Every structure is written in C-alpha cells, then in structure tokens.
C-alpha cells in the first residue's frame, strides 16, 4: 500500500511531522514502513508553458522549432524533437538554469544552428513513472490540461509529496485505505481524523424506478447496494485526481473509473461502475455462476466460470466477477451516459478462491480477500456518487437500491486491568487505558476493575481481550514498558526415550555404511498387502483425495517402499544397496474408519548385491542372511539388549521359508516376536526383477521400553582364558541357538562365551543330520583355571548336548 503524505493530510493534520517521523512512529506502532520516497526527484525551474507556434527545423526533419510562452513576458524559442508536440498545447518547460532528475542542468544551446532556450519535457524526464500515464502520453512530451502559465510543475504534478510504502501484515487490512492510515496516525499522535465530504444531492427521479437489486447467493454476499447516476460526461479526470492515483501506483483511465479507484483507496471499499444502458432490464442479481457460463473481463480475457464463483448479473447474463473484475459487456467508455455505481460486502473466501483459480488478482480482490469494513459500504457509495456528480456532471437519482443478507455489529469486549498489567508487566491505570482506546476511536466504559470496549467494524482484527492488550502495548510504547527479568525454574532440554533410540539407530546404521531412506507414507493397495504378518491383519486405510492410485492407501509396513526404492535403483544400474528407514505405519481393524488408526514406529533394512565391495586384497562378497542379522545385533548391542534378543526359524508370507527368523525380545510375558529378518521370497524377487534381497523389519515400540542405554564398564580380564571347541552331529531340525543355550546352562559360571562358528551338512553325516561346531571360552575373574576345572565344565556341556539332543561328538 502506497500513501502520499499530501493526500493523507486531507484526513489528519501532519503539521510538525516529517515523512521520516511518520514512518518511524508507524513502524514502532506495529505497521512497518518499507520506504519513504520523495516524488520530487530533483526537479527545479520547470514551469507550465504554452506552445504558441511550431515550425519545422530548417536543417533537421525530426526537429521542430517552437515559440513557447511561460508567462514571463517574453516568448522562448525551444527546439523539440518530440513527435507529439504541437501548437496550442500546455506543456512542462524546463527554462534555462532548471534542473532535472539525475542532476541534468538546462543551458542555452544551439541545435543544428538554431538556438534553444530551454526544453519541453516528457513525463520520464520529470522523474514520473510514465507506465501509469495513458498510452497516448507514454511516448513524447507530457501534454497538460489548460493551466496558469509559469506555474511551477512541482505544484502542478504534486511532486512535493512523499510516498510511504506500507508493509502490512494480513490482519491489518484496515490500513489498506487512507482513512485507515489516518486513524492509525491519529492513535499514535492523538490528532483527530477528518472524514471526507460525501453529501449526495439527488435528482427528482427515484432510483427504484430505474434499478432493482437482489442477492440470491446470500451466504456469499452480506450487503449489495447501488446508485443510479444519469447524464454523466465521460472525460479525463482532473490533474489533481490523476496525480493522486499515480502516486498510489494506479493508472488513470477516465473520470468515472478513476473516482471508483480513488474512493477505494480512500475508504478501503472497492466499487465498480457499470454502463447502465448495457444492464438488461435495470436489474442486478448477485448469484453463483451457472454451469458452462463464460465472461469476458475488462482485461479482454474470456474466462470460463465455475459454479462456486460469485457473479454480478443482469436479467440475461453475467456482467462482472464479484469482488474481482467487471465484465467487458458493461464497461464504462466514452459513449456511456448513465452509470450504475456498485458497493458491496462480498465474502472474502469466495473472492479469494475465484481470484486464485482464474489467476486474476486486482486491488479490489486484495481488499475483499482480507474482508472490508461492512460499515463503509454506504458511505463509500455516497462519496463516489458525489464525486461523479461533481467531476462527471451527472445527476444522482434519489435513493439507494440495496439488499441486505446479514448485518454486522461492533464487537464488545471486556478486559480487566489486572489482565492488562499481567500480560504487559507494566501498571496501566484505568485513565491511561481509556485514553488509549479514545485515541483509537473505540468507545469505552470503565467498570469495577475492568473496561468494556466497543470496537468499530473497521478493526476486524480485534476480537478478544488479548487483542485489546496488544493495542494498549503498542500505543503505550514498547520502549516505555520496563524490562523485567524472567523468573522461574528452567529445565534443560533433552530427548525423550523414543527420540534417543531413533537417533542412536540412525547414527549406528549410518556408521555401518547404510543409507537412510525417507519414503511416502502412502502406497498402492496391492503393495500394502505384501507382508500380512508384519501388518497384523490391519485393514488398508484409503485416502479421501489421493494424489494417484499408486499413493492411495496408508502403508501398513515399511518393506514395500524399500523394495520400490531397490527396484528404482536397480533399473538405473545401481545393484549394491544397503538401505534403512525409520518411519510410521498405520494400523486399524476397521473397514471404514470411525476412530483414528494406530500409528506405530518401525525400523526396516534392506541389503542386496555386494555387502563388502572389492578391494586390492579381497573379492566382493554378496550380502547374505548373516549380514542382515549382524546389523540387527549391532543395534541391539547399542541399546543394551544383546542378552534379551533371540531368533527363531519362521516362514512369514512374503519371505523365504527356509532363510527367515522371527526376532524375539524377552519381556514380562516371555519372549515376544517384534519383527522378522530374512531373505525375500524368490517369487517376489523374480516379480520385482531383483537379485537376492535380505530384509528386516522391527517394531520400535518394544525397543523404546526395553532399551538400556546406560554405559556399563567392565575391568579388563587379568587371567588367561581356556578355549575349547565342540563339533556335534544332531538332527537337522535342531536350532543351533538351542545347542548354545544348553551349553551355556550346563557349563556353569566358568563359561564366558559360546558361539556357533560352523554348520555343515553332507552325505557323510547321513540323511537328516547336520554338524554344528561351537567355540567355548572358559575364564575365572579372580584366578587361573586348572585343566581339571575346564575339563569338568566341558564334559558337562558335552553331556548336556548328548542327553538333550542325542548329539554325537565328532572326532
């Protein structure tokens, strides 16, 4: 929003205030001023002149020699190259000694042998934005209306003004008008606001005889009003009006349209003028667009309308987009003699949606989107009608045609002094608070310990007592509120247990060379059912408005997205992958949701291709089950759960039935399955076009509760260990983990560790038999073990295997 100080002075006295001081006060009061720009770019010595004669330059086809009267008693001879210069024009003349923007000084000169005593100026040479001028004046010299000769151009073009550029927050739509800014300065300085004259002297004939108004879309238009003005003369606006519009960044068009823009800037209430003779039947209806309806707007574009778009229509067709732009079929032009002037309160959300969908943003839509003051609909209409009658020689018919769907009352808010002081940390008295509300133009009534305030509808941003407290704070002055130390207990920030676990997992996995994947929480229905054992029979949850069928349901496990990522990489010749994801899955047992689904944190990994790349001293090694299991053991060790986790052969759907294990975690109810680790089922690998893929997915909720991240220090062993190996043949169905558990229990406290280091099957062992080799380490913390002690413990371990599993010791 651009505000000219000279125009602003019509509504509030700025005496004693420089533009910079105004900007500083407004910025400290909460409305930031981005820039203060002087309209005068250094122009001096330029006056109004009259071209009395124009003759061709004797030695230059494109130059003219003009005799110009500047009211000094002696005509000036000026050589001018502008194509549009002509006798009988009033023009800006830079006399000898004048200065123009950029430091250009005007001197006597000879052009092709002819003396020139000055320069006839264009708008650009005066520092004006010529893009805001009518197209016919954008090239060549600036042609002025008939004015007093010799009058300084700085006064004529109002170049003595400064323009304040306001950077408004969305809630301060009241400052999108000169009156709104005047109220703001009045509140900051205590000066009264002067409202513009808006008296309308109606003609004898009645508006009701010529015009009728009806609101059909009553939820989208609260108030629609119109006046009928007959006998207007469409012409260029007077120079003062054009100057003010251009200072605000609006191009003048004609006196009728310019008045509507002028009053919009003045009141913040957009208006529109229709050619009354093009409105069929003198009937205006506010309705939603019909299916397939089209409208050519004033910018010359034919626009297809949607049924949710609000239009202004006559008896036959739409004649304007409500709150956005008028239609070309009812445009005011040079042939217009009768005008219907519109002022309305349209719903901001309806205007915003229309404006965005059509890519059509206007000064009017900007204001309607932020909601206009409903109390200014009629005053702005009357003000515009009075100006059109004055500048366009029109007669305003008696009365207003209007329809009111709903009315608005000022908000009444009560705020206690205790609450004000508590929020601000400053003691504000009743008189101070009431004085501030008075400066804002709010009526207030003091009660027992509180103030009852009536907020005008122009301040729609104030709806609660805290809004009033903010007004008091900014007008009392933030600098006047004494700083008070913050008192209270402070607690150091920390991660929750789940956050700490997830962070530790990411760190360990990244250190191990895995890459983290972040995938969509949405997937395709067929992928959501790939691993039912991981989804616990959860029903897929469909999205109401999916971006595509491929992303139409919420995921129930993480593995489908990891497989999708692996296939994507393989198609791009990236075969060696080590990926993991920590994310959320969504489970429900309902076909149709009536309650929110469960959101569960999961961890998943995927290995395929070479787990260890080739180097000068080794060959590349393909990933296998034990790589995936090793990653899990790494994170269990990091969480202090190595002794609480066990693995059991399993055959969940979607995974290889002979190379998959259930991961079990010891809990209060025994060992519970928290996930699976294994190879992808060969059929699924073939379907996806992947090599051997090893995956795992775990429920993190159980790990959050069981994780022990405390650091346990152990002294280094002082005494030597005794190593023994056992190789036994057992039935091939016996898990190696069961053998290790039996050894651990039988060998007693002298056994430090036991691990499986070899599993062998072959014809020499016989059908249905396998060989399992175990490495045992014996140690005592306080002395060296004797051979007899080690032999006794080892014999007990072998005996336990023979008795429990019919194991045969290999020799």
Tab-separated table of N, CA and C in Angstrom, residues 578-722:
chain	number	residue	atom	x	y	z
A	578	UNK	N	22.472	-50.865	0.486
A	578	UNK	CA	22.324	-51.102	1.927
A	578	UNK	C	21.492	-49.946	2.462
A	579	UNK	N	20.209	-50.192	2.656
A	579	UNK	CA	19.245	-49.132	2.972
A	579	UNK	C	18.552	-49.407	4.291
A	580	UNK	N	18.105	-48.311	4.935
A	580	UNK	CA	17.241	-48.472	6.104
A	580	UNK	C	16.265	-47.306	6.160
A	581	UNK	N	15.168	-47.531	6.845
A	581	UNK	CA	14.181	-46.472	7.061
A	581	UNK	C	13.605	-46.604	8.462
A	582	UNK	N	13.426	-45.466	9.109
A	582	UNK	CA	12.724	-45.400	10.386
A	582	UNK	C	11.503	-44.517	10.151
A	583	UNK	N	10.333	-45.107	10.260
A	583	UNK	CA	9.131	-44.355	9.933
A	583	UNK	C	7.909	-44.887	10.654
A	584	UNK	N	6.742	-44.405	10.222
A	584	UNK	CA	5.482	-44.726	10.871
A	584	UNK	C	4.616	-45.569	9.953
A	585	UNK	N	3.976	-46.578	10.516
A	585	UNK	CA	2.965	-47.349	9.791
A	585	UNK	C	1.621	-47.143	10.478
A	586	UNK	N	0.538	-47.450	9.771
A	586	UNK	CA	-0.800	-47.131	10.251
A	586	UNK	C	-1.655	-48.392	10.239
A	587	UNK	N	-2.165	-48.760	11.415
A	587	UNK	CA	-2.937	-49.999	11.542
A	587	UNK	C	-4.330	-49.714	12.087
A	588	UNK	N	-5.302	-50.397	11.520
A	588	UNK	CA	-6.670	-50.357	12.040
A	588	UNK	C	-7.345	-51.674	11.690
A	589	UNK	N	-8.333	-52.042	12.487
A	589	UNK	CA	-9.093	-53.262	12.189
A	589	UNK	C	-10.448	-52.933	11.587
A	590	UNK	N	-10.668	-51.654	11.227
A	590	UNK	CA	-11.957	-51.215	10.695
A	590	UNK	C	-11.902	-51.119	9.171
A	591	UNK	N	-12.943	-51.572	8.509
A	591	UNK	CA	-13.050	-51.384	7.067
A	591	UNK	C	-13.298	-49.914	6.739
A	592	UNK	N	-14.189	-49.278	7.536
A	592	UNK	CA	-14.466	-47.848	7.406
A	592	UNK	C	-14.084	-47.176	8.710
A	593	UNK	N	-13.214	-46.225	8.634
A	593	UNK	CA	-12.680	-45.603	9.853
A	593	UNK	C	-13.756	-44.856	10.626
A	594	UNK	N	-13.829	-45.154	11.918
A	594	UNK	CA	-14.659	-44.355	12.832
A	594	UNK	C	-13.809	-43.766	13.947
A	595	UNK	N	-12.565	-44.234	14.040
A	595	UNK	CA	-11.615	-43.691	15.026
A	595	UNK	C	-10.236	-43.641	14.371
A	596	UNK	N	-9.358	-42.880	14.960
A	596	UNK	CA	-8.036	-42.719	14.382
A	596	UNK	C	-7.281	-44.042	14.411
A	597	UNK	N	-6.492	-44.331	13.354
A	597	UNK	CA	-5.710	-45.574	13.349
A	597	UNK	C	-4.530	-45.487	14.315
A	598	UNK	N	-3.976	-46.662	14.645
A	598	UNK	CA	-2.756	-46.697	15.450
A	598	UNK	C	-1.566	-46.310	14.584
A	599	UNK	N	-0.732	-45.448	15.119
A	599	UNK	CA	0.495	-45.065	14.421
A	599	UNK	C	1.665	-45.700	15.154
A	600	UNK	N	2.363	-46.602	14.466
A	600	UNK	CA	3.444	-47.357	15.098
A	600	UNK	C	4.770	-47.022	14.443
A	601	UNK	N	5.780	-46.845	15.274
A	601	UNK	CA	7.123	-46.602	14.756
A	601	UNK	C	7.770	-47.944	14.396
A	602	UNK	N	8.364	-47.987	13.217
A	602	UNK	CA	9.010	-49.199	12.737
A	602	UNK	C	10.418	-48.878	12.227
A	603	UNK	N	11.256	-49.907	12.240
A	603	UNK	CA	12.581	-49.846	11.628
A	603	UNK	C	12.665	-50.949	10.598
A	604	UNK	N	13.208	-50.656	9.413
A	604	UNK	CA	13.365	-51.672	8.376
A	604	UNK	C	14.699	-51.469	7.679
A	605	UNK	N	15.267	-52.587	7.196
A	605	UNK	CA	16.520	-52.512	6.438
A	605	UNK	C	16.426	-53.411	5.228
A	606	UNK	N	17.282	-53.122	4.239
A	606	UNK	CA	17.332	-53.923	3.009
A	606	UNK	C	18.777	-53.990	2.545
A	607	UNK	N	19.253	-55.209	2.252
A	607	UNK	CA	20.584	-55.436	1.715
A	607	UNK	C	20.470	-56.265	0.438
A	608	UNK	N	21.166	-55.856	-0.591
A	608	UNK	CA	21.209	-56.622	-1.830
A	608	UNK	C	22.503	-56.300	-2.551
A	609	UNK	N	22.956	-57.238	-3.394
A	609	UNK	CA	24.222	-57.025	-4.082
A	609	UNK	C	25.387	-57.293	-3.159
A	610	UNK	N	26.500	-56.594	-3.388
A	610	UNK	CA	27.715	-56.802	-2.605
A	610	UNK	C	27.633	-56.043	-1.293
A	611	UNK	N	27.751	-56.772	-0.185
A	611	UNK	CA	27.751	-56.113	1.123
A	611	UNK	C	29.131	-55.561	1.441
A	612	UNK	N	30.152	-56.185	0.851
A	612	UNK	CA	31.522	-55.694	1.014
A	612	UNK	C	32.124	-55.601	-0.379
A	613	UNK	N	32.463	-54.396	-0.784
A	613	UNK	CA	32.945	-54.185	-2.148
A	613	UNK	C	34.358	-54.713	-2.304
A	614	UNK	N	34.739	-54.940	-3.553
A	614	UNK	CA	36.068	-55.482	-3.855
A	614	UNK	C	37.142	-54.445	-3.553
A	615	UNK	N	38.293	-54.943	-3.126
A	615	UNK	CA	39.460	-54.104	-2.884
A	615	UNK	C	40.686	-54.861	-3.362
A	616	UNK	N	41.863	-54.257	-3.236
A	616	UNK	CA	43.072	-54.890	-3.769
A	616	UNK	C	43.373	-56.230	-3.088
A	617	UNK	N	42.907	-56.361	-1.836
A	617	UNK	CA	43.242	-57.569	-1.080
A	617	UNK	C	42.055	-58.493	-0.846
A	618	UNK	N	40.924	-58.231	-1.482
A	618	UNK	CA	39.778	-59.118	-1.287
A	618	UNK	C	38.807	-58.990	-2.454
A	619	UNK	N	38.025	-60.024	-2.612
A	619	UNK	CA	36.985	-60.029	-3.627
A	619	UNK	C	35.698	-59.458	-3.032
A	620	UNK	N	34.814	-59.010	-3.905
A	620	UNK	CA	33.496	-58.540	-3.446
A	620	UNK	C	32.710	-59.725	-2.899
A	621	UNK	N	31.978	-59.480	-1.826
A	621	UNK	CA	31.190	-60.535	-1.207
A	621	UNK	C	29.729	-60.141	-1.211
A	622	UNK	N	28.876	-61.049	-1.669
A	622	UNK	CA	27.457	-60.755	-1.713
A	622	UNK	C	26.857	-60.777	-0.314
A	623	UNK	N	25.852	-59.949	-0.107
A	623	UNK	CA	25.160	-59.923	1.183
A	623	UNK	C	24.429	-61.240	1.394
A	624	UNK	N	24.318	-61.630	2.656
A	624	UNK	CA	23.549	-62.821	2.979
A	624	UNK	C	22.750	-62.586	4.249
A	625	UNK	N	22.113	-63.640	4.709
A	625	UNK	CA	21.258	-63.543	5.897
A	625	UNK	C	22.029	-63.002	7.096
A	626	UNK	N	23.297	-63.453	7.216
A	626	UNK	CA	24.048	-63.090	8.419
A	626	UNK	C	24.468	-61.621	8.420
A	627	UNK	N	24.566	-61.015	7.247
A	627	UNK	CA	24.803	-59.568	7.202
A	627	UNK	C	23.619	-58.818	7.804
A	628	UNK	N	22.401	-59.211	7.379
A	628	UNK	CA	21.206	-58.559	7.918
A	628	UNK	C	21.083	-58.795	9.418
A	629	UNK	N	21.345	-60.054	9.826
A	629	UNK	CA	21.279	-60.374	11.252
A	629	UNK	C	22.357	-59.615	12.027
A	630	UNK	N	23.527	-59.474	11.411
A	630	UNK	CA	24.599	-58.738	12.068
A	630	UNK	C	24.258	-57.278	12.294
A	631	UNK	N	23.549	-56.656	11.334
A	631	UNK	CA	23.112	-55.267	11.531
A	631	UNK	C	22.181	-55.173	12.735
A	632	UNK	N	21.254	-56.136	12.845
A	632	UNK	CA	20.349	-56.129	13.993
A	632	UNK	C	21.116	-56.307	15.299
A	633	UNK	N	22.081	-57.196	15.310
A	633	UNK	CA	22.844	-57.419	16.536
A	633	UNK	C	23.632	-56.174	16.928
A	634	UNK	N	24.068	-55.416	15.909
A	634	UNK	CA	24.782	-54.170	16.185
A	634	UNK	C	23.889	-53.177	16.930
A	635	UNK	N	22.649	-53.039	16.459
A	635	UNK	CA	21.777	-52.060	17.121
A	635	UNK	C	21.267	-52.583	18.462
A	636	UNK	N	21.076	-53.897	18.583
A	636	UNK	CA	20.672	-54.435	19.882
A	636	UNK	C	21.784	-54.224	20.911
A	637	UNK	N	23.036	-54.391	20.474
A	637	UNK	CA	24.162	-54.157	21.381
A	637	UNK	C	24.202	-52.695	21.804
A	638	UNK	N	23.928	-51.784	20.842
A	638	UNK	CA	23.939	-50.357	21.163
A	638	UNK	C	22.844	-49.993	22.154
A	639	UNK	N	21.739	-50.753	22.143
A	639	UNK	CA	20.619	-50.473	23.043
A	639	UNK	C	20.669	-51.319	24.311
A	640	UNK	N	21.731	-52.073	24.477
A	640	UNK	CA	21.878	-52.874	25.692
A	640	UNK	C	20.950	-54.060	25.752
A	641	UNK	N	20.601	-54.624	24.586
A	641	UNK	CA	19.604	-55.701	24.548
A	641	UNK	C	20.169	-57.012	24.014
A	642	UNK	N	21.504	-57.141	23.951
A	642	UNK	CA	22.081	-58.341	23.336
A	642	UNK	C	21.609	-59.619	24.018
A	643	UNK	N	21.516	-59.592	25.325
A	643	UNK	CA	21.120	-60.794	26.041
A	643	UNK	C	19.634	-61.026	26.104
A	644	UNK	N	18.844	-60.091	25.575
A	644	UNK	CA	17.384	-60.200	25.666
A	644	UNK	C	16.736	-60.591	24.355
A	645	UNK	N	17.542	-60.715	23.288
A	645	UNK	CA	17.004	-60.980	21.953
A	645	UNK	C	17.394	-62.380	21.517
A	646	UNK	N	16.456	-63.087	20.927
A	646	UNK	CA	16.712	-64.407	20.373
A	646	UNK	C	16.075	-64.519	19.001
A	647	UNK	N	16.479	-65.520	18.236
A	647	UNK	CA	15.990	-65.722	16.878
A	647	UNK	C	15.401	-67.119	16.759
A	648	UNK	N	14.305	-67.203	16.032
A	648	UNK	CA	13.620	-68.487	15.877
A	648	UNK	C	13.183	-68.622	14.433
A	649	UNK	N	13.410	-69.790	13.862
A	649	UNK	CA	13.028	-70.017	12.468
A	649	UNK	C	11.548	-69.717	12.266
A	650	UNK	N	11.249	-69.058	11.126
A	650	UNK	CA	9.869	-68.664	10.839
A	650	UNK	C	9.670	-68.635	9.333
A	651	UNK	N	8.412	-68.636	8.915
A	651	UNK	CA	8.092	-68.597	7.486
A	651	UNK	C	6.938	-67.634	7.234
A	652	UNK	N	7.129	-66.330	7.516
A	652	UNK	CA	6.054	-65.367	7.259
A	652	UNK	C	5.834	-65.182	5.765
A	653	UNK	N	4.618	-64.800	5.398
A	653	UNK	CA	4.271	-64.593	3.995
A	653	UNK	C	5.135	-63.489	3.400
A	654	UNK	N	5.658	-63.758	2.197
A	654	UNK	CA	6.474	-62.767	1.502
A	654	UNK	C	7.956	-62.944	1.716
A	655	UNK	N	8.360	-63.797	2.696
A	655	UNK	CA	9.774	-64.026	2.966
A	655	UNK	C	10.124	-65.492	2.726
A	656	UNK	N	11.407	-65.766	2.501
A	656	UNK	CA	11.890	-67.117	2.190
A	656	UNK	C	11.600	-68.048	3.371
A	657	UNK	N	10.919	-69.163	3.167
A	657	UNK	CA	10.531	-70.028	4.294
A	657	UNK	C	11.703	-70.722	4.984
A	658	UNK	N	12.870	-70.847	4.333
A	658	UNK	CA	13.991	-71.530	4.956
A	658	UNK	C	15.105	-70.595	5.376
A	659	UNK	N	14.983	-69.294	5.096
A	659	UNK	CA	16.047	-68.339	5.403
A	659	UNK	C	15.489	-67.113	6.113
A	660	UNK	N	14.562	-67.344	7.005
A	660	UNK	CA	13.919	-66.248	7.729
A	660	UNK	C	13.806	-66.625	9.199
A	661	UNK	N	13.995	-65.639	10.055
A	661	UNK	CA	13.877	-65.855	11.502
A	661	UNK	C	12.975	-64.795	12.108
A	662	UNK	N	12.208	-65.216	13.102
A	662	UNK	CA	11.449	-64.270	13.912
A	662	UNK	C	12.379	-63.697	14.971
A	663	UNK	N	12.324	-62.410	15.173
A	663	UNK	CA	13.149	-61.750	16.192
A	663	UNK	C	12.302	-61.633	17.443
A	664	UNK	N	12.797	-62.229	18.554
A	664	UNK	CA	12.024	-62.249	19.789
A	664	UNK	C	12.748	-61.461	20.868
A	665	UNK	N	11.973	-60.729	21.640
A	665	UNK	CA	12.517	-59.916	22.726
A	665	UNK	C	11.913	-60.379	24.036
A	666	UNK	N	12.778	-60.647	25.017
A	666	UNK	CA	12.299	-61.077	26.327
A	666	UNK	C	11.525	-59.954	26.999
A	667	UNK	N	10.366	-60.321	27.542
A	667	UNK	CA	9.550	-59.359	28.257
A	667	UNK	C	8.895	-59.983	29.458
A	668	UNK	N	7.936	-59.254	30.058
A	668	UNK	CA	7.262	-59.766	31.250
A	668	UNK	C	6.478	-61.034	30.950
A	669	UNK	N	5.969	-61.180	29.741
A	669	UNK	CA	5.168	-62.350	29.356
A	669	UNK	C	5.983	-63.332	28.529
A	670	UNK	N	7.296	-63.316	28.700
A	670	UNK	CA	8.145	-64.225	27.949
A	670	UNK	C	8.644	-63.555	26.680
A	671	UNK	N	9.205	-64.345	25.801
A	671	UNK	CA	9.753	-63.829	24.554
A	671	UNK	C	8.624	-63.547	23.564
A	672	UNK	N	8.565	-62.287	23.068
A	672	UNK	CA	7.530	-61.877	22.120
A	672	UNK	C	8.169	-61.480	20.802
A	673	UNK	N	7.514	-61.845	19.710
A	673	UNK	CA	8.021	-61.507	18.381
A	673	UNK	C	7.858	-60.018	18.120
A	674	UNK	N	8.977	-59.350	17.778
A	674	UNK	CA	8.922	-57.915	17.477
A	674	UNK	C	9.220	-57.637	16.005
A	675	UNK	N	9.488	-58.690	15.216
A	675	UNK	CA	9.741	-58.489	13.799
A	675	UNK	C	10.373	-59.716	13.181
A	676	UNK	N	10.850	-59.539	11.942
A	676	UNK	CA	11.428	-60.649	11.204
A	676	UNK	C	12.684	-60.176	10.475
A	677	UNK	N	13.600	-61.108	10.269
A	677	UNK	CA	14.787	-60.872	9.450
A	677	UNK	C	14.958	-62.079	8.547
A	678	UNK	N	15.242	-61.838	7.262
A	678	UNK	CA	15.390	-62.967	6.352
A	678	UNK	C	15.502	-62.514	4.915
A	679	UNK	N	15.421	-63.500	4.036
A	679	UNK	CA	15.527	-63.236	2.609
A	679	UNK	C	14.130	-63.071	2.014
A	680	UNK	N	14.031	-62.218	1.025
A	680	UNK	CA	12.767	-62.040	0.321
A	680	UNK	C	12.415	-63.334	-0.405
A	681	UNK	N	11.128	-63.636	-0.486
A	681	UNK	CA	10.679	-64.853	-1.152
A	681	UNK	C	11.145	-64.831	-2.615
A	682	UNK	N	11.680	-65.959	-3.123
A	682	UNK	CA	12.192	-65.987	-4.505
A	682	UNK	C	11.178	-65.539	-5.545
A	683	UNK	N	9.912	-65.886	-5.372
A	683	UNK	CA	8.892	-65.484	-6.348
A	683	UNK	C	8.745	-63.956	-6.374
A	684	UNK	N	8.774	-63.337	-5.190
A	684	UNK	CA	8.655	-61.881	-5.125
A	684	UNK	C	9.899	-61.210	-5.690
A	685	UNK	N	11.084	-61.807	-5.438
A	685	UNK	CA	12.312	-61.273	-6.028
A	685	UNK	C	12.238	-61.284	-7.539
A	686	UNK	N	11.735	-62.399	-8.091
A	686	UNK	CA	11.617	-62.525	-9.543
A	686	UNK	C	10.627	-61.516	-10.102
A	687	UNK	N	9.523	-61.338	-9.397
A	687	UNK	CA	8.492	-60.384	-9.837
A	687	UNK	C	9.037	-58.959	-9.884
A	688	UNK	N	9.879	-58.616	-8.911
A	688	UNK	CA	10.436	-57.263	-8.844
A	688	UNK	C	11.707	-57.118	-9.664
A	689	UNK	N	12.231	-58.222	-10.205
A	689	UNK	CA	13.443	-58.160	-11.007
A	689	UNK	C	14.679	-57.888	-10.187
A	690	UNK	N	14.725	-58.427	-8.952
A	690	UNK	CA	15.842	-58.165	-8.049
A	690	UNK	C	16.668	-59.428	-7.846
A	691	UNK	N	17.957	-59.243	-7.500
A	691	UNK	CA	18.792	-60.351	-7.054
A	691	UNK	C	18.374	-60.712	-5.631
A	692	UNK	N	19.157	-61.590	-4.989
A	692	UNK	CA	18.839	-61.955	-3.612
A	692	UNK	C	18.768	-60.698	-2.742
A	693	UNK	N	17.655	-60.568	-2.018
A	693	UNK	CA	17.411	-59.395	-1.171
A	693	UNK	C	17.186	-59.876	0.251
A	694	UNK	N	17.895	-59.256	1.203
A	694	UNK	CA	17.736	-59.606	2.614
A	694	UNK	C	17.179	-58.391	3.347
A	695	UNK	N	16.129	-58.650	4.120
A	695	UNK	CA	15.392	-57.547	4.736
A	695	UNK	C	15.144	-57.853	6.204
A	696	UNK	N	14.750	-56.806	6.912
A	696	UNK	CA	14.302	-56.951	8.302
A	696	UNK	C	13.366	-55.806	8.603
A	697	UNK	N	12.401	-56.071	9.454
A	697	UNK	CA	11.518	-55.005	9.935
A	697	UNK	C	11.178	-55.303	11.392
A	698	UNK	N	11.336	-54.284	12.246
A	698	UNK	CA	11.124	-54.445	13.678
A	698	UNK	C	10.162	-53.395	14.202
A	699	UNK	N	9.400	-53.783	15.223
A	699	UNK	CA	8.526	-52.857	15.961
A	699	UNK	C	9.401	-52.091	16.949
A	700	UNK	N	9.419	-50.759	16.845
A	700	UNK	CA	10.291	-49.970	17.721
A	700	UNK	C	9.682	-49.716	19.090
A	701	UNK	N	8.363	-49.814	19.190
A	701	UNK	CA	7.710	-49.531	20.479
A	701	UNK	C	8.260	-50.397	21.598
A	702	UNK	N	8.479	-51.692	21.296
A	702	UNK	CA	9.018	-52.591	22.318
A	702	UNK	C	10.450	-52.219	22.676
A	703	UNK	N	11.224	-51.768	21.700
A	703	UNK	CA	12.612	-51.383	21.960
A	703	UNK	C	12.686	-50.120	22.811
A	704	UNK	N	11.721	-49.193	22.614
A	704	UNK	CA	11.718	-47.977	23.434
A	704	UNK	C	11.668	-48.341	24.925
A	705	UNK	N	10.794	-49.280	25.256
A	705	UNK	CA	10.600	-49.633	26.664
A	705	UNK	C	11.764	-50.456	27.222
A	706	UNK	N	12.346	-51.324	26.362
A	706	UNK	CA	13.352	-52.259	26.871
A	706	UNK	C	14.774	-51.719	26.799
A	707	UNK	N	15.013	-50.711	25.993
A	707	UNK	CA	16.381	-50.240	25.757
A	707	UNK	C	17.038	-49.775	27.046
A	708	UNK	N	18.278	-50.190	27.203
A	708	UNK	CA	19.090	-49.744	28.342
A	708	UNK	C	20.339	-49.100	27.761
A	709	UNK	N	20.357	-47.774	27.739
A	709	UNK	CA	21.447	-47.058	27.100
A	709	UNK	C	22.488	-46.576	28.116
A	710	UNK	N	22.366	-47.061	29.333
A	710	UNK	CA	23.381	-46.689	30.324
A	710	UNK	C	24.696	-47.386	29.999
A	711	UNK	N	25.775	-46.725	30.289
A	711	UNK	CA	27.100	-47.266	29.970
A	711	UNK	C	27.573	-48.148	31.129
A	712	UNK	N	27.929	-49.416	30.839
A	712	UNK	CA	28.420	-50.352	31.853
A	712	UNK	C	29.897	-50.614	31.589
A	713	UNK	N	30.711	-50.284	32.557
A	713	UNK	CA	32.158	-50.501	32.417
A	713	UNK	C	32.546	-51.842	33.045
A	714	UNK	N	33.427	-52.554	32.381
A	714	UNK	CA	33.947	-53.818	32.909
A	714	UNK	C	35.477	-53.758	32.901
A	715	UNK	N	36.058	-54.322	33.952
A	715	UNK	CA	37.517	-54.346	34.003
A	715	UNK	C	38.045	-55.353	32.993
A	716	UNK	N	39.208	-55.052	32.474
A	716	UNK	CA	39.835	-55.984	31.542
A	716	UNK	C	40.233	-57.258	32.293
A	717	UNK	N	40.088	-58.441	31.679
A	717	UNK	CA	40.449	-59.695	32.380
A	717	UNK	C	41.954	-59.753	32.699
A	718	UNK	N	42.257	-60.192	33.929
A	718	UNK	CA	43.652	-60.287	34.362
A	718	UNK	C	44.213	-61.708	34.189
A	719	UNK	N	43.294	-62.667	34.011
A	719	UNK	CA	43.722	-64.065	33.969
A	719	UNK	C	43.394	-64.649	32.595
A	720	UNK	N	44.182	-65.631	32.166
A	720	UNK	CA	44.009	-66.172	30.807
A	720	UNK	C	42.752	-67.032	30.682
A	721	UNK	N	42.304	-67.115	29.429
A	721	UNK	CA	41.131	-67.935	29.126
A	721	UNK	C	41.570	-69.283	28.588
A	722	UNK	N	40.652	-70.234	28.663
A	722	UNK	CA	40.873	-71.561	28.090
A	722	UNK	C	39.840	-71.778	26.994
